[in-house]
mmCIF file of C-alpha atoms and ligand atoms in Angstrom:
data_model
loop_
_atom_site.group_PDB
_atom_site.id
_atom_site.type_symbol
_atom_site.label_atom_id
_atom_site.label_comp_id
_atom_site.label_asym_id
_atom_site.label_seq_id
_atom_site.Cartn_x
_atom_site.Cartn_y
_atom_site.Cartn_z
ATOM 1 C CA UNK A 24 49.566 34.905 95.924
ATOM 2 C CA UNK A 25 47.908 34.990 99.445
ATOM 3 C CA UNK A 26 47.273 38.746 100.562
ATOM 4 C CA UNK A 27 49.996 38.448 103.334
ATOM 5 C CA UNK A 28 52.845 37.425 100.838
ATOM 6 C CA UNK A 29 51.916 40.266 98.738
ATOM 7 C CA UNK A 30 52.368 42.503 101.945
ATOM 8 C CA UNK A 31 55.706 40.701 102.356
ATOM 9 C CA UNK A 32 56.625 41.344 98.553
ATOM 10 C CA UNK A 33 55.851 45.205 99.010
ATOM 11 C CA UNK A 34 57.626 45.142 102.457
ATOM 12 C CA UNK A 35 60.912 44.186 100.582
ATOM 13 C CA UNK A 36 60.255 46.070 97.225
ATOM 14 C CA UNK A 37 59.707 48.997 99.287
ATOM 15 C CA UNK A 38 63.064 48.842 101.581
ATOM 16 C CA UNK A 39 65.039 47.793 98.313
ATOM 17 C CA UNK A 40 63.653 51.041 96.704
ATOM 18 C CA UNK A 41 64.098 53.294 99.543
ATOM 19 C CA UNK A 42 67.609 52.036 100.066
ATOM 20 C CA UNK A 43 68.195 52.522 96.540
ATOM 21 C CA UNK A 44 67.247 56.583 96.623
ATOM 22 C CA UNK A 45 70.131 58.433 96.149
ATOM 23 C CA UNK A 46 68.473 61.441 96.522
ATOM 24 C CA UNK A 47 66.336 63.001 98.987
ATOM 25 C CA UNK A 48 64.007 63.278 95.233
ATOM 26 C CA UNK A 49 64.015 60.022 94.549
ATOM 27 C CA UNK A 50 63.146 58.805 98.450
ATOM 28 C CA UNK A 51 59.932 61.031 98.372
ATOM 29 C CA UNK A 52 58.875 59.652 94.969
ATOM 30 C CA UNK A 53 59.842 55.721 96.685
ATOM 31 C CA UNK A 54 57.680 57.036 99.489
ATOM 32 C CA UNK A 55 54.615 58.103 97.066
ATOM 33 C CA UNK A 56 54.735 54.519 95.632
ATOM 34 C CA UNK A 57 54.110 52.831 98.423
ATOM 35 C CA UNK A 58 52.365 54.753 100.917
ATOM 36 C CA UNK A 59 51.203 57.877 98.664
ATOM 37 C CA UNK A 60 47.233 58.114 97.897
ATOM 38 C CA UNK A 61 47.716 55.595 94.751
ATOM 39 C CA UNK A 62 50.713 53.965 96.315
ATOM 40 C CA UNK A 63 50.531 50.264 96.647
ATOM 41 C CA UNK A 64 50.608 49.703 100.194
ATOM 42 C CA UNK A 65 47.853 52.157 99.990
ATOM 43 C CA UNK A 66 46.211 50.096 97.979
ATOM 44 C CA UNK A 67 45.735 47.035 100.169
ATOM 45 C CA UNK A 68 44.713 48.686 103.252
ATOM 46 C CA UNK A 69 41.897 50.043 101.177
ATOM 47 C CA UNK A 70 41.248 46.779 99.881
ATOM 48 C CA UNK A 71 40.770 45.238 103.391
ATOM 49 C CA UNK A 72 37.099 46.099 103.921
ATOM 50 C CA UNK A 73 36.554 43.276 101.086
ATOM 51 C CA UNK A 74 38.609 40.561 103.388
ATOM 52 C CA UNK A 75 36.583 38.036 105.235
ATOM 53 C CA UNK A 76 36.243 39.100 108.608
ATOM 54 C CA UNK A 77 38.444 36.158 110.163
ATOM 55 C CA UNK A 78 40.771 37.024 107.358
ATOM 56 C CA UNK A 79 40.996 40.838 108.276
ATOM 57 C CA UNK A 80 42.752 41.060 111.761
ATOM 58 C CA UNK A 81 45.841 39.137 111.006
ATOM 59 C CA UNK A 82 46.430 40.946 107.748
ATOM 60 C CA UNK A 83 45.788 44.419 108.947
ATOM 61 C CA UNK A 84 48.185 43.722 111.853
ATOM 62 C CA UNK A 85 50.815 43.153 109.196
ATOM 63 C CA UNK A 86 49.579 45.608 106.759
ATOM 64 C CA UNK A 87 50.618 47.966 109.662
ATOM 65 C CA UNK A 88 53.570 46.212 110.976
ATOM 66 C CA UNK A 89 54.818 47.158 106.720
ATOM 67 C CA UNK A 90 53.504 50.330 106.841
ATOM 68 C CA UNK A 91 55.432 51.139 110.137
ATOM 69 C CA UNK A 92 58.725 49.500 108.896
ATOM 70 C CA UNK A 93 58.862 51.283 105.748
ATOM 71 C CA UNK A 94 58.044 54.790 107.192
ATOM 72 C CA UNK A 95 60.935 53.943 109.301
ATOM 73 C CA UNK A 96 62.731 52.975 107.061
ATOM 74 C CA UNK A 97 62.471 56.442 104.896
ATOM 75 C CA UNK A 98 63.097 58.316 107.841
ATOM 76 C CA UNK A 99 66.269 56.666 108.597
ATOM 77 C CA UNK A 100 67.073 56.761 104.911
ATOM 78 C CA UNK A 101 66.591 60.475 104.889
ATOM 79 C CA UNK A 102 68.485 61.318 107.616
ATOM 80 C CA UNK A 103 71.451 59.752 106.074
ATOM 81 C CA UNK A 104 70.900 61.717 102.450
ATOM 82 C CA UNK A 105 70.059 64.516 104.378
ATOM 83 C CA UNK A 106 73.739 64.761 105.870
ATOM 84 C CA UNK A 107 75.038 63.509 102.931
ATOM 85 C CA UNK A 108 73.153 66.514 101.149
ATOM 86 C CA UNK A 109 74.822 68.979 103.835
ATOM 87 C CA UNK A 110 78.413 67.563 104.009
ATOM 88 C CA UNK A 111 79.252 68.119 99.844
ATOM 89 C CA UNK A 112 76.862 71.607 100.548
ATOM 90 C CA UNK A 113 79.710 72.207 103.055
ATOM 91 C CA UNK A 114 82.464 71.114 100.683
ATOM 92 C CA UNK A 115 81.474 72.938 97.808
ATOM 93 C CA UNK A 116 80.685 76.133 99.629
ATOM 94 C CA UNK A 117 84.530 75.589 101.692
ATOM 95 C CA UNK A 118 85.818 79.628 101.591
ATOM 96 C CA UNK A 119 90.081 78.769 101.575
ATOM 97 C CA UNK A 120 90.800 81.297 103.919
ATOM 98 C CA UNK A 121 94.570 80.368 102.902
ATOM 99 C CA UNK A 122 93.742 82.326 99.791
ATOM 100 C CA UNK A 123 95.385 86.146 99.629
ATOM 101 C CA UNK A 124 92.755 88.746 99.761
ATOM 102 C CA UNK A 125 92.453 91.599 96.898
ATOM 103 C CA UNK A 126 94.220 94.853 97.876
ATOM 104 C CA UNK A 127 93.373 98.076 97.138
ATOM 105 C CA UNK A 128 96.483 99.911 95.149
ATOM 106 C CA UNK A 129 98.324 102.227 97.404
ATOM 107 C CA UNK A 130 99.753 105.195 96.171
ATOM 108 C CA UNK A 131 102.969 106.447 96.822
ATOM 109 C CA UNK A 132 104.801 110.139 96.732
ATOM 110 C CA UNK A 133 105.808 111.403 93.191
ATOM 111 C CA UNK A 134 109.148 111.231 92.668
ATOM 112 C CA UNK A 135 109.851 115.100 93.096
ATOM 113 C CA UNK A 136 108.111 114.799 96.051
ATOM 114 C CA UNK A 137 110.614 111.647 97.282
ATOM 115 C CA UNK A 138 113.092 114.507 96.196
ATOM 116 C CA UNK A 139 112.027 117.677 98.058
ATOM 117 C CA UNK A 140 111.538 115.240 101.462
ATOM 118 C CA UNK A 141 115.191 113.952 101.468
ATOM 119 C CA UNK A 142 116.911 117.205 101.062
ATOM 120 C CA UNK A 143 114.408 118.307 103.845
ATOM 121 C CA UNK A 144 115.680 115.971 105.954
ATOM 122 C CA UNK A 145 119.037 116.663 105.275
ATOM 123 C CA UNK A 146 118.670 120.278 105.734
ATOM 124 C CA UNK A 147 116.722 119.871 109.329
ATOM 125 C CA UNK A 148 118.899 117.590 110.312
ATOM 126 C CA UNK A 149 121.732 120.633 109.994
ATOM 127 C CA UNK A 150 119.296 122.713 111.733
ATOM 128 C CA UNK A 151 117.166 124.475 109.041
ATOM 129 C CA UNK A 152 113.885 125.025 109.664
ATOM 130 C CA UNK A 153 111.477 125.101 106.382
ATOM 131 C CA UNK A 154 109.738 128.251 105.274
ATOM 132 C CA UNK A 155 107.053 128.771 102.511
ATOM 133 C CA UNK A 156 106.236 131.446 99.915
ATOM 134 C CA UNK A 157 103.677 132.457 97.562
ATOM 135 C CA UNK A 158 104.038 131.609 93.974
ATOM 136 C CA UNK A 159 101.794 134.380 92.443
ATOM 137 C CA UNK A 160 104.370 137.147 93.388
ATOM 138 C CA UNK A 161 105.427 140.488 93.223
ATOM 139 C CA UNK A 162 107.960 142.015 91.397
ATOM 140 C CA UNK A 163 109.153 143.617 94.214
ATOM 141 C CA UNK A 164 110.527 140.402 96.336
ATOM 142 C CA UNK A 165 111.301 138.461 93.135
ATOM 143 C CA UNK A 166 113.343 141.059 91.999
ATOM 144 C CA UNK A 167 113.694 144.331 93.450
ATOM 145 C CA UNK A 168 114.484 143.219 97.316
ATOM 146 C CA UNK A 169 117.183 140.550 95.444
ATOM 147 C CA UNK A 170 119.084 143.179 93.665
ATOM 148 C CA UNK A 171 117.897 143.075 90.352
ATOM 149 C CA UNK A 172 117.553 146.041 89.034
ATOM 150 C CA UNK A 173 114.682 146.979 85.998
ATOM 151 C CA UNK A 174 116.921 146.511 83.294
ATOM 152 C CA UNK A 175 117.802 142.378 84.236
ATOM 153 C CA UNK A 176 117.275 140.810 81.472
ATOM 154 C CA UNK A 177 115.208 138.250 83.859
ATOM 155 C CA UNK A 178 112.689 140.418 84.151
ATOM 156 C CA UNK A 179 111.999 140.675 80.647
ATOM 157 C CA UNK A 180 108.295 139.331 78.802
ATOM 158 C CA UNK A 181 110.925 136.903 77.430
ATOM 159 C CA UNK A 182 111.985 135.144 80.554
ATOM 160 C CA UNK A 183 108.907 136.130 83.046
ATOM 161 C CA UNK A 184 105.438 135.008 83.153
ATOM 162 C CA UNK A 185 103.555 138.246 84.239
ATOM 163 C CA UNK A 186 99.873 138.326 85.764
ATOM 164 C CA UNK A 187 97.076 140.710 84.175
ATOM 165 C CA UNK A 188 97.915 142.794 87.171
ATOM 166 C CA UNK A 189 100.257 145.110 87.280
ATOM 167 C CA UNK A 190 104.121 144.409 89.173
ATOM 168 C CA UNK A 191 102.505 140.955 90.209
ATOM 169 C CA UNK A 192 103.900 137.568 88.401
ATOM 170 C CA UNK A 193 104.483 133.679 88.529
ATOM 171 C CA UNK A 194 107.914 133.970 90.672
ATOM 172 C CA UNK A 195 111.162 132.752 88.646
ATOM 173 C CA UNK A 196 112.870 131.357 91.267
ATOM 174 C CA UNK A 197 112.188 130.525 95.099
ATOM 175 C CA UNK A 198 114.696 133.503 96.152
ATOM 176 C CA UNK A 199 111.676 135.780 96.954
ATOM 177 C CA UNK A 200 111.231 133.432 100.076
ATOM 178 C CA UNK A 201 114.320 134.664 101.183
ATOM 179 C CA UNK A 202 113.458 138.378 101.731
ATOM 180 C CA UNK A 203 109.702 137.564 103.517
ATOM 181 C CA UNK A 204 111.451 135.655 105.663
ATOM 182 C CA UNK A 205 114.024 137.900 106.622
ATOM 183 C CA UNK A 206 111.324 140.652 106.729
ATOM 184 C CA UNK A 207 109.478 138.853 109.518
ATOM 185 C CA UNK A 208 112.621 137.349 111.254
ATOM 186 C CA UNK A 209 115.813 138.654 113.455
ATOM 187 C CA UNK A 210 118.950 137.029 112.373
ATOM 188 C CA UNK A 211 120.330 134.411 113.392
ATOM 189 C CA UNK A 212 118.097 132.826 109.590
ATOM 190 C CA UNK A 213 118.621 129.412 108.953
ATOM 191 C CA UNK A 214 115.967 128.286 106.630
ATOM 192 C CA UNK A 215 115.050 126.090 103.528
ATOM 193 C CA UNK A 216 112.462 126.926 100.587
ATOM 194 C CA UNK A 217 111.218 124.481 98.714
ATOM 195 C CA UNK A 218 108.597 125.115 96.072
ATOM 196 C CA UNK A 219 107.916 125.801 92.879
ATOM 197 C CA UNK A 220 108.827 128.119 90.129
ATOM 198 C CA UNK A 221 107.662 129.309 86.784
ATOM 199 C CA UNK A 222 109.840 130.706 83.873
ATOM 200 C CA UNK A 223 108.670 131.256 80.199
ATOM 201 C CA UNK A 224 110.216 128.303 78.610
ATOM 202 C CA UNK A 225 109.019 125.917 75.865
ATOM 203 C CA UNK A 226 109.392 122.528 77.028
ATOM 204 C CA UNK A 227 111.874 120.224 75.915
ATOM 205 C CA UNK A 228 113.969 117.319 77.890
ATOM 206 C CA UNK A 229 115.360 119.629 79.728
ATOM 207 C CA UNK A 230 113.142 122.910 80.637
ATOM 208 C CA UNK A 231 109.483 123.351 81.675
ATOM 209 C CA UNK A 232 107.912 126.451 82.497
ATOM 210 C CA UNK A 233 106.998 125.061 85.620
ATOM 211 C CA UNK A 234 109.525 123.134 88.128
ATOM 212 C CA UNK A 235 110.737 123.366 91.669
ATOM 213 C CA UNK A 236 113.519 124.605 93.642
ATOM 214 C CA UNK A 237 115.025 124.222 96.983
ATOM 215 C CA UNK A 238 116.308 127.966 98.514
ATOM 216 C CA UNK A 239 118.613 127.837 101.037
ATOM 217 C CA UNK A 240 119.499 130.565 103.549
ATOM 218 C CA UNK A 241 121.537 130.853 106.021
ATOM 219 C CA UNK A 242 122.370 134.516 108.077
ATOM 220 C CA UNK A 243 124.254 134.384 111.266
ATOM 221 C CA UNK A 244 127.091 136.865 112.885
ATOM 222 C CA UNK A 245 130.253 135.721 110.702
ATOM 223 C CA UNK A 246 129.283 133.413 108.256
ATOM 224 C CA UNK A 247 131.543 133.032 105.664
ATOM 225 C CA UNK A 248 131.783 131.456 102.174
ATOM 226 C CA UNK A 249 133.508 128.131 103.832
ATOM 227 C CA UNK A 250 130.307 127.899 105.757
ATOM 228 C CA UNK A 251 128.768 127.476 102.092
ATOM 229 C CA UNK A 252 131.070 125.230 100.643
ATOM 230 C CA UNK A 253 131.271 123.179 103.750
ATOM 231 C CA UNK A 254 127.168 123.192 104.618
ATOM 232 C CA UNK A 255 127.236 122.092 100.132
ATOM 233 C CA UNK A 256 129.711 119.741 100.841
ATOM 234 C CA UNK A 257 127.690 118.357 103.802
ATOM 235 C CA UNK A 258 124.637 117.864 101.732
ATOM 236 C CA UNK A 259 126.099 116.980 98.140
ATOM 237 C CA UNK A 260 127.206 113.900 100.267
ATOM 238 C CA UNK A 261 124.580 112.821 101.751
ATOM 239 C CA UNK A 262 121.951 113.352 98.929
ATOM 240 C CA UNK A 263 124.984 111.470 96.526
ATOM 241 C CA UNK A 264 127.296 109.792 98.105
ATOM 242 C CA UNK A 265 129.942 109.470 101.117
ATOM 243 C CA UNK A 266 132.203 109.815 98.030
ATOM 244 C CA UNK A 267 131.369 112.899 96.716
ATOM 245 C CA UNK A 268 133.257 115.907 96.114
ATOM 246 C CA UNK A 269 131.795 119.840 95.088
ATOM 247 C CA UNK A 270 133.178 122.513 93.460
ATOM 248 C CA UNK A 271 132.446 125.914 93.158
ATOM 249 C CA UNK A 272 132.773 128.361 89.896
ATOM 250 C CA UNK A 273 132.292 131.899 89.800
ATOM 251 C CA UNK A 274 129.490 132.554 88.894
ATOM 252 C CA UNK A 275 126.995 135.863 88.918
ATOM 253 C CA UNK A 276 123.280 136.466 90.505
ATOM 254 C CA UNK A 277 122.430 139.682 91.465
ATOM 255 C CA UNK A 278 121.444 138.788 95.105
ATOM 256 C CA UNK A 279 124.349 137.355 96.371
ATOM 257 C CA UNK A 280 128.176 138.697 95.850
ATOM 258 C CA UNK A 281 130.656 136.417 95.174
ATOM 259 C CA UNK A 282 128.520 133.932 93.634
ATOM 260 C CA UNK A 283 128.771 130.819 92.314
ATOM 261 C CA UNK A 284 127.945 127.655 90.377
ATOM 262 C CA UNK A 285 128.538 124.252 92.460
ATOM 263 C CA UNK A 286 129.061 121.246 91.390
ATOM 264 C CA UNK A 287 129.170 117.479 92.472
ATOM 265 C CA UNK A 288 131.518 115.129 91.162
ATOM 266 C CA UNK A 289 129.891 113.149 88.532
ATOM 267 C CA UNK A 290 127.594 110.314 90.523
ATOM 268 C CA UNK A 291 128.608 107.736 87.361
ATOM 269 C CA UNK A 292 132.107 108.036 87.044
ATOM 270 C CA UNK A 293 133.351 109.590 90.023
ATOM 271 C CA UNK A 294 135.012 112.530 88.093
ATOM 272 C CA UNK A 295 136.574 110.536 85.437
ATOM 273 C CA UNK A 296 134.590 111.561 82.888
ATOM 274 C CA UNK A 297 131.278 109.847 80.959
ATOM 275 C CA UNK A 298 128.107 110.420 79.210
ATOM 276 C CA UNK A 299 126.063 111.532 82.068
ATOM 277 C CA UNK A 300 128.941 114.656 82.751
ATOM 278 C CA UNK A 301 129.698 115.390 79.076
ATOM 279 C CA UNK A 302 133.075 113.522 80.093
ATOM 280 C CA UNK A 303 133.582 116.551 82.458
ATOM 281 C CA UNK A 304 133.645 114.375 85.942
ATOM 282 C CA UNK A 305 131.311 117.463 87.178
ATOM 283 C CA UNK A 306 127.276 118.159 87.315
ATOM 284 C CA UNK A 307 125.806 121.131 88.143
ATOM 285 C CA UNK A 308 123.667 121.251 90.921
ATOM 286 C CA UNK A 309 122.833 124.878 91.890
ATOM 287 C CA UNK A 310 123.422 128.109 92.419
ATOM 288 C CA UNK A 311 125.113 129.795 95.291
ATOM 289 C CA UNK A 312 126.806 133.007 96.526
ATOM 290 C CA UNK A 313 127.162 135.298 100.096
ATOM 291 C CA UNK A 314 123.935 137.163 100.599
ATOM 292 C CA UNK A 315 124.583 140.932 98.832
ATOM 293 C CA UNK A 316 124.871 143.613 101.509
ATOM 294 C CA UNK A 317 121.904 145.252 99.574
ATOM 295 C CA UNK A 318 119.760 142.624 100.574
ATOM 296 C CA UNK A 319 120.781 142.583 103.806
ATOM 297 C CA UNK A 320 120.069 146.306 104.208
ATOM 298 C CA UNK A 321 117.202 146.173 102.485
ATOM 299 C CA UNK A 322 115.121 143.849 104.778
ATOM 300 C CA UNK A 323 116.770 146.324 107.959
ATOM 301 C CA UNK A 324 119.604 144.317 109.112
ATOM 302 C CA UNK A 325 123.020 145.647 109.643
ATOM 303 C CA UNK A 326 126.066 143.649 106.881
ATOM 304 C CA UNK A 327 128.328 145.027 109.415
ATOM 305 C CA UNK A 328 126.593 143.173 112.086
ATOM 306 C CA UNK A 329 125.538 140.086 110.139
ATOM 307 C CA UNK A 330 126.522 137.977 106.890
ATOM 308 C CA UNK A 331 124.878 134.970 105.227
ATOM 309 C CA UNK A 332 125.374 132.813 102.490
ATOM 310 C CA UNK A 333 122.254 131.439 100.217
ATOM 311 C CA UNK A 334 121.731 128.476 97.688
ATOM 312 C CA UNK A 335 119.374 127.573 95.376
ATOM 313 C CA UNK A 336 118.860 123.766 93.528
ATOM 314 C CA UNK A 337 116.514 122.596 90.830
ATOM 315 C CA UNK A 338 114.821 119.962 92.371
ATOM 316 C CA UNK A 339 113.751 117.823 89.016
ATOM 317 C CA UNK A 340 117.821 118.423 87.853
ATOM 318 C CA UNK A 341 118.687 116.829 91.338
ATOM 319 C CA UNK A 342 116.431 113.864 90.299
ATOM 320 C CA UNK A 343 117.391 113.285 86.513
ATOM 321 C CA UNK A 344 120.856 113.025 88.251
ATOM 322 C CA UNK A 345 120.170 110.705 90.667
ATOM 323 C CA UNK A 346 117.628 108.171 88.819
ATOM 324 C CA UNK A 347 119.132 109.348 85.042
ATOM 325 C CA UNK A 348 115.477 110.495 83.911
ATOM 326 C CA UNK A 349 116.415 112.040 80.472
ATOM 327 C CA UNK A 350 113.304 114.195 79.814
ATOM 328 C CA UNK A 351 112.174 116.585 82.327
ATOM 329 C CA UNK A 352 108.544 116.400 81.092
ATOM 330 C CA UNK A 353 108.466 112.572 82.331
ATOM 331 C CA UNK A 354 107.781 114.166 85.755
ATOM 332 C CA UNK A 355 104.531 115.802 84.673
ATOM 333 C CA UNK A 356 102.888 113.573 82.294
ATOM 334 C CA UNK A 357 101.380 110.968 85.272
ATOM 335 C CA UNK A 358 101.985 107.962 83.216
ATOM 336 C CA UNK A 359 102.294 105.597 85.776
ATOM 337 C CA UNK A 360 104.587 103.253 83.900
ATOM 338 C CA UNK A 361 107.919 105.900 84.702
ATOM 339 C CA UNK A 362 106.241 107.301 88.085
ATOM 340 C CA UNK A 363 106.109 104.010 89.788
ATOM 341 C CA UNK A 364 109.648 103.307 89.258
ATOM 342 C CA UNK A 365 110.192 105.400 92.267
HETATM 343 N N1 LIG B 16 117.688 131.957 92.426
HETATM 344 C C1 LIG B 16 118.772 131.458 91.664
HETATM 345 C C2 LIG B 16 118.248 130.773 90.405
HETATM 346 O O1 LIG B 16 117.068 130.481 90.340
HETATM 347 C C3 LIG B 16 119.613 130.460 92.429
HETATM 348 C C4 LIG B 16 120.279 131.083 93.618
HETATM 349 C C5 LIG B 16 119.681 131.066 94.857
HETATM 350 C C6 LIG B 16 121.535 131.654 93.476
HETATM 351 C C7 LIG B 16 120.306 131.650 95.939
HETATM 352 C C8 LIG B 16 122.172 132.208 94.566
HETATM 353 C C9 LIG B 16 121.567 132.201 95.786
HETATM 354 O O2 LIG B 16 118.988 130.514 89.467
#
């Protein structure tokens, strides 16, 4: 074979191979073959100096014309599997932006919390305004400024969770809220109280020495008990029902006189009777009465000028109502599982 068909032979060996590469790997190794140090294009142009010399123009022309063509040849050729390389790059690496991204879990207000907020809102909405207390208290405005005198069987080791110091305890009720307030304020009073209160119970579904209370107060020139029953009324409906009706029983606390017991008619059956009432048709909801003249005096205003009527609700009874939680100690064990119910 003549020297210049050889160049031919390589010329179309060479573009077959570098046509062939399907990879930017195997063009550079196509490359090396041919026009690498040992490559056999290589090859002949060093083998030219042994050509005759009327041999050696015309095939070094075309040893250069091949060499030319194929280098063009692998650049074109790498272009292409160079954007070929970058388009599945681009594929592979698409981000679907369709895709939802990961939230972070929100949290949301514990279910007593849910509680205290909607009869809040009920209460503002009749004009209360909200006042707080301290729930390491003294005997004195848990029970002395309410009437209770040292013998009340509340105030006993039994019922009352009482502080190393002397005269100072965990208050029983949120009723001590309504003396400070007074204290500090000239009637007309319209406030609410919500907070806790601690009582020296052993848990079970239904008590825990720890739970919360709304107090209610109210102390105006002539208010009378069918300012109670109708402000109840007001709120027993809108915390139950449009359909709701409330009853009061007499009832005794030492800090208001009459007192009573309220209830709603039974959320289930609508006074019929069922489970959730004991088949009464009525639930208890809280506690009630006018505020006692001695109170009244006590904090310096005048019963003659002045009368009030007070309430107070258990907050976690308002909810086992309302959602039919069973066991009051669901509310204080943070499982998630019952809390996010709510
Ligand atoms: N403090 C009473 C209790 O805890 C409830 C109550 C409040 C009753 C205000 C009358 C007036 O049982």
């Amino acid at each position: 074979m003549s020297i210049l068909d050889k160049l031919e032979k390589i010329n179309k060996e060479g573009q077959k191979e570098i046509f062939d590469a399907s990879s930017l790997e195997e063009l550079e190794s196509a490359r090396v073959s041919f026009l690498g140090k040992k490559g056999k294009l290589t090859a002949v142009l060093k083998s030219l100096g042994d050509l005759s010399p009327n041999e050696r123009p015309a095939v070094g022309k075309k040893a250069n014309e091949v060499r030319q063509f194929i280098e063009s040849v692998i650049s074109k050729r790498r272009k292409e599997l160079e954007s070929e390389a970058l388009g599945r790059k681009l594929e592979e690496e698409v981000v679907d932006i369709t895709l939802p991204g990961k939230r972070s879990p929100v949290g949301k207000r514990h279910l007593i919390t849910q509680i205290i907020n909607e009869i809040t809102d009920i209460f503002i909405g009749l004009g209360y305004r909200v006042a707080k207390g301290p729930e390491v208290e003294t005997e004195y405005y848990n029970f002395d400024a309410l009437n209770t005198p040292a013998d009340h069987p509340a105030r006993s080791l039994m019922d009352t969770l009482y502080t190393q110091k002397d005269g100072v305890l965990l208050r029983t009720h949120t009723s001590p809220v309504q003396v400070r307030v007074m204290e500090k304020t000239l009637p007309p009073v319209y406030i609410i109280a919500p907070g806790r209160a601690y009582r020296r119970d052993v848990p079970d579904p239904t008590h825990s020495p720890m739970f919360h209370q709304v107090e209610g107060l109210a102390v105006d020139k002539n208010i009378t008990f069918g300012d109670l029953k109708g402000t109840l009324e007001v709120f027993a409906k809108q915390m139950f029902g449009a359909d709701r009706k409330v009853r009061l029983r007499p009832h005794f606390f030492p800090f208001t006189e009459p007192s009573a017991e309220v209830d709603v008619s039974c959320i289930m059956c609508d006074g019929k009777g069922c489970r959730v009432c004991s088949g009464v048709g009525w639930l208890e909801i809280l506690g009630a009465g006018m505020v006692d003249p001695n109170v009244l005096s006590g904090v310096g205003y005048d019963p003659e000028e002045v009368s009030g009527f007070a309430f107070g609700m258990g907050v976690e009874r308002i909810a086992m109502l309302k959602y039919r939680v069973n066991d009051i100690r669901l509310f204080y064990e943070n499982d998630l599982r019952f809390l996010e119910q709510f």
